[in-house]
PDB file of C-alpha atoms in Angstrom:
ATOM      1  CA  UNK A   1      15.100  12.459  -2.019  1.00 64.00           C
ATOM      2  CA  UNK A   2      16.122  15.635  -1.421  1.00 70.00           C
ATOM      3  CA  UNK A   3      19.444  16.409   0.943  1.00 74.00           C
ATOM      4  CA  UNK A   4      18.593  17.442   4.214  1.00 69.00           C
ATOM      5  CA  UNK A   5      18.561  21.154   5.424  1.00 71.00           C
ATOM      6  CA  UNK A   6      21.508  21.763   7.672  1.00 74.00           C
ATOM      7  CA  UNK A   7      19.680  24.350   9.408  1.00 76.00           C
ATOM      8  CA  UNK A   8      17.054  22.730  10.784  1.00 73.00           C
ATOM      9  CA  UNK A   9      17.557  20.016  13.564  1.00 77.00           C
ATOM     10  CA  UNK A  10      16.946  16.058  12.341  1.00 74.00           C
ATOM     11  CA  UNK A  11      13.475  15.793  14.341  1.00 76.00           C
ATOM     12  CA  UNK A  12      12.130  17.950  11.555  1.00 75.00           C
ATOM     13  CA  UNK A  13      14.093  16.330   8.659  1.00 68.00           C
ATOM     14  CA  UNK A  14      11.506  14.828   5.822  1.00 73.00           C
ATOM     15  CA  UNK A  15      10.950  10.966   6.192  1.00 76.00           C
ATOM     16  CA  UNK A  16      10.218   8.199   3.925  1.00 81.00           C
ATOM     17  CA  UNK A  17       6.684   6.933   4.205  1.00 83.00           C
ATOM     18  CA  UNK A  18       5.386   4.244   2.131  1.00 84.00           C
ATOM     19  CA  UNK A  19       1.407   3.689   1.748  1.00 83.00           C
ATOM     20  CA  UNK A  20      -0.286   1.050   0.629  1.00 78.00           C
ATOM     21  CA  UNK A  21      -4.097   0.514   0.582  1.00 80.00           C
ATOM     22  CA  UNK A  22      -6.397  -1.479  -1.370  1.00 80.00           C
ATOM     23  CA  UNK A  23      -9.660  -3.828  -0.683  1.00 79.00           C
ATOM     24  CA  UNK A  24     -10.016  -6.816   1.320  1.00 91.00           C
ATOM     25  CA  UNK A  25     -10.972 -10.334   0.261  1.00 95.00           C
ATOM     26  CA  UNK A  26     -14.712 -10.255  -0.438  1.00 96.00           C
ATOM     27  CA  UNK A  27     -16.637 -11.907   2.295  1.00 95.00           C
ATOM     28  CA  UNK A  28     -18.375 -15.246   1.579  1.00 93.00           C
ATOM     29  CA  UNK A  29     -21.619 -14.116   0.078  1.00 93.00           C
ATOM     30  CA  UNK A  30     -20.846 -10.784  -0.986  1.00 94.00           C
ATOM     31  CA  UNK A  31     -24.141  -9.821  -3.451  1.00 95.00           C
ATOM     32  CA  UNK A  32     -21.593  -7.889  -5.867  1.00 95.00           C
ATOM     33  CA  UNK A  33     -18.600  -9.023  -6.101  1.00 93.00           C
ATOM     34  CA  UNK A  34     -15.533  -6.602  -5.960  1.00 92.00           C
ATOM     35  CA  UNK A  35     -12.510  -8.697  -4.785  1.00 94.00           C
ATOM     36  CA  UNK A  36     -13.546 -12.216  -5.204  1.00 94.00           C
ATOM     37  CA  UNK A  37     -10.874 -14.514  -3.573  1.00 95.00           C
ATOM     38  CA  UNK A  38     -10.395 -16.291  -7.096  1.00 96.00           C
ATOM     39  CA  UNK A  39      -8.422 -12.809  -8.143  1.00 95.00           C
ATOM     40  CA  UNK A  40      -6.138 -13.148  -4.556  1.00 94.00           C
ATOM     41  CA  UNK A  41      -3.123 -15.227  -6.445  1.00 96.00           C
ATOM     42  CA  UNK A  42      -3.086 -12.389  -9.693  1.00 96.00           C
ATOM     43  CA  UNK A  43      -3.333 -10.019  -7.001  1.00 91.00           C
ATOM     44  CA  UNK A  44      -0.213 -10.987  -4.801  1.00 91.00           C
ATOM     45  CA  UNK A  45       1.901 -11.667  -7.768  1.00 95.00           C
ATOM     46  CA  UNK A  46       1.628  -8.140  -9.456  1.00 93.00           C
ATOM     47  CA  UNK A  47       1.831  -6.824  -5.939  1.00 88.00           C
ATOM     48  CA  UNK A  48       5.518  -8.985  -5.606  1.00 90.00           C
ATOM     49  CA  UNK A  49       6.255  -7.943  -9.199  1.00 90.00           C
TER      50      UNK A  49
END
């Protein structure tokens, strides 16, 4: 991260954001399955990884 700019005041200093997104579960009966809950464990440990 870049140092911060002396000249302007620290309300207006760059922050650190983090974003995650991704799906949910797939609901009980989903017709096509995109997330089925089987894939939840793989998920979570290459998420922790």
């Amino acid at each position: 991260m870049p140092a911060p700019d002396p000249v302007l005041p620290s309300c207006l200093q760059p922050r650190r954001v983090i974003l995650f997104s991704g799906h949910m579960i797939d609901a009980p009966g989903r017709a096509e399955p995109r997330f089925p809950p089987a894939l939840a464990p793989a998920a979570a440990a290459h998420i922790a990884a």
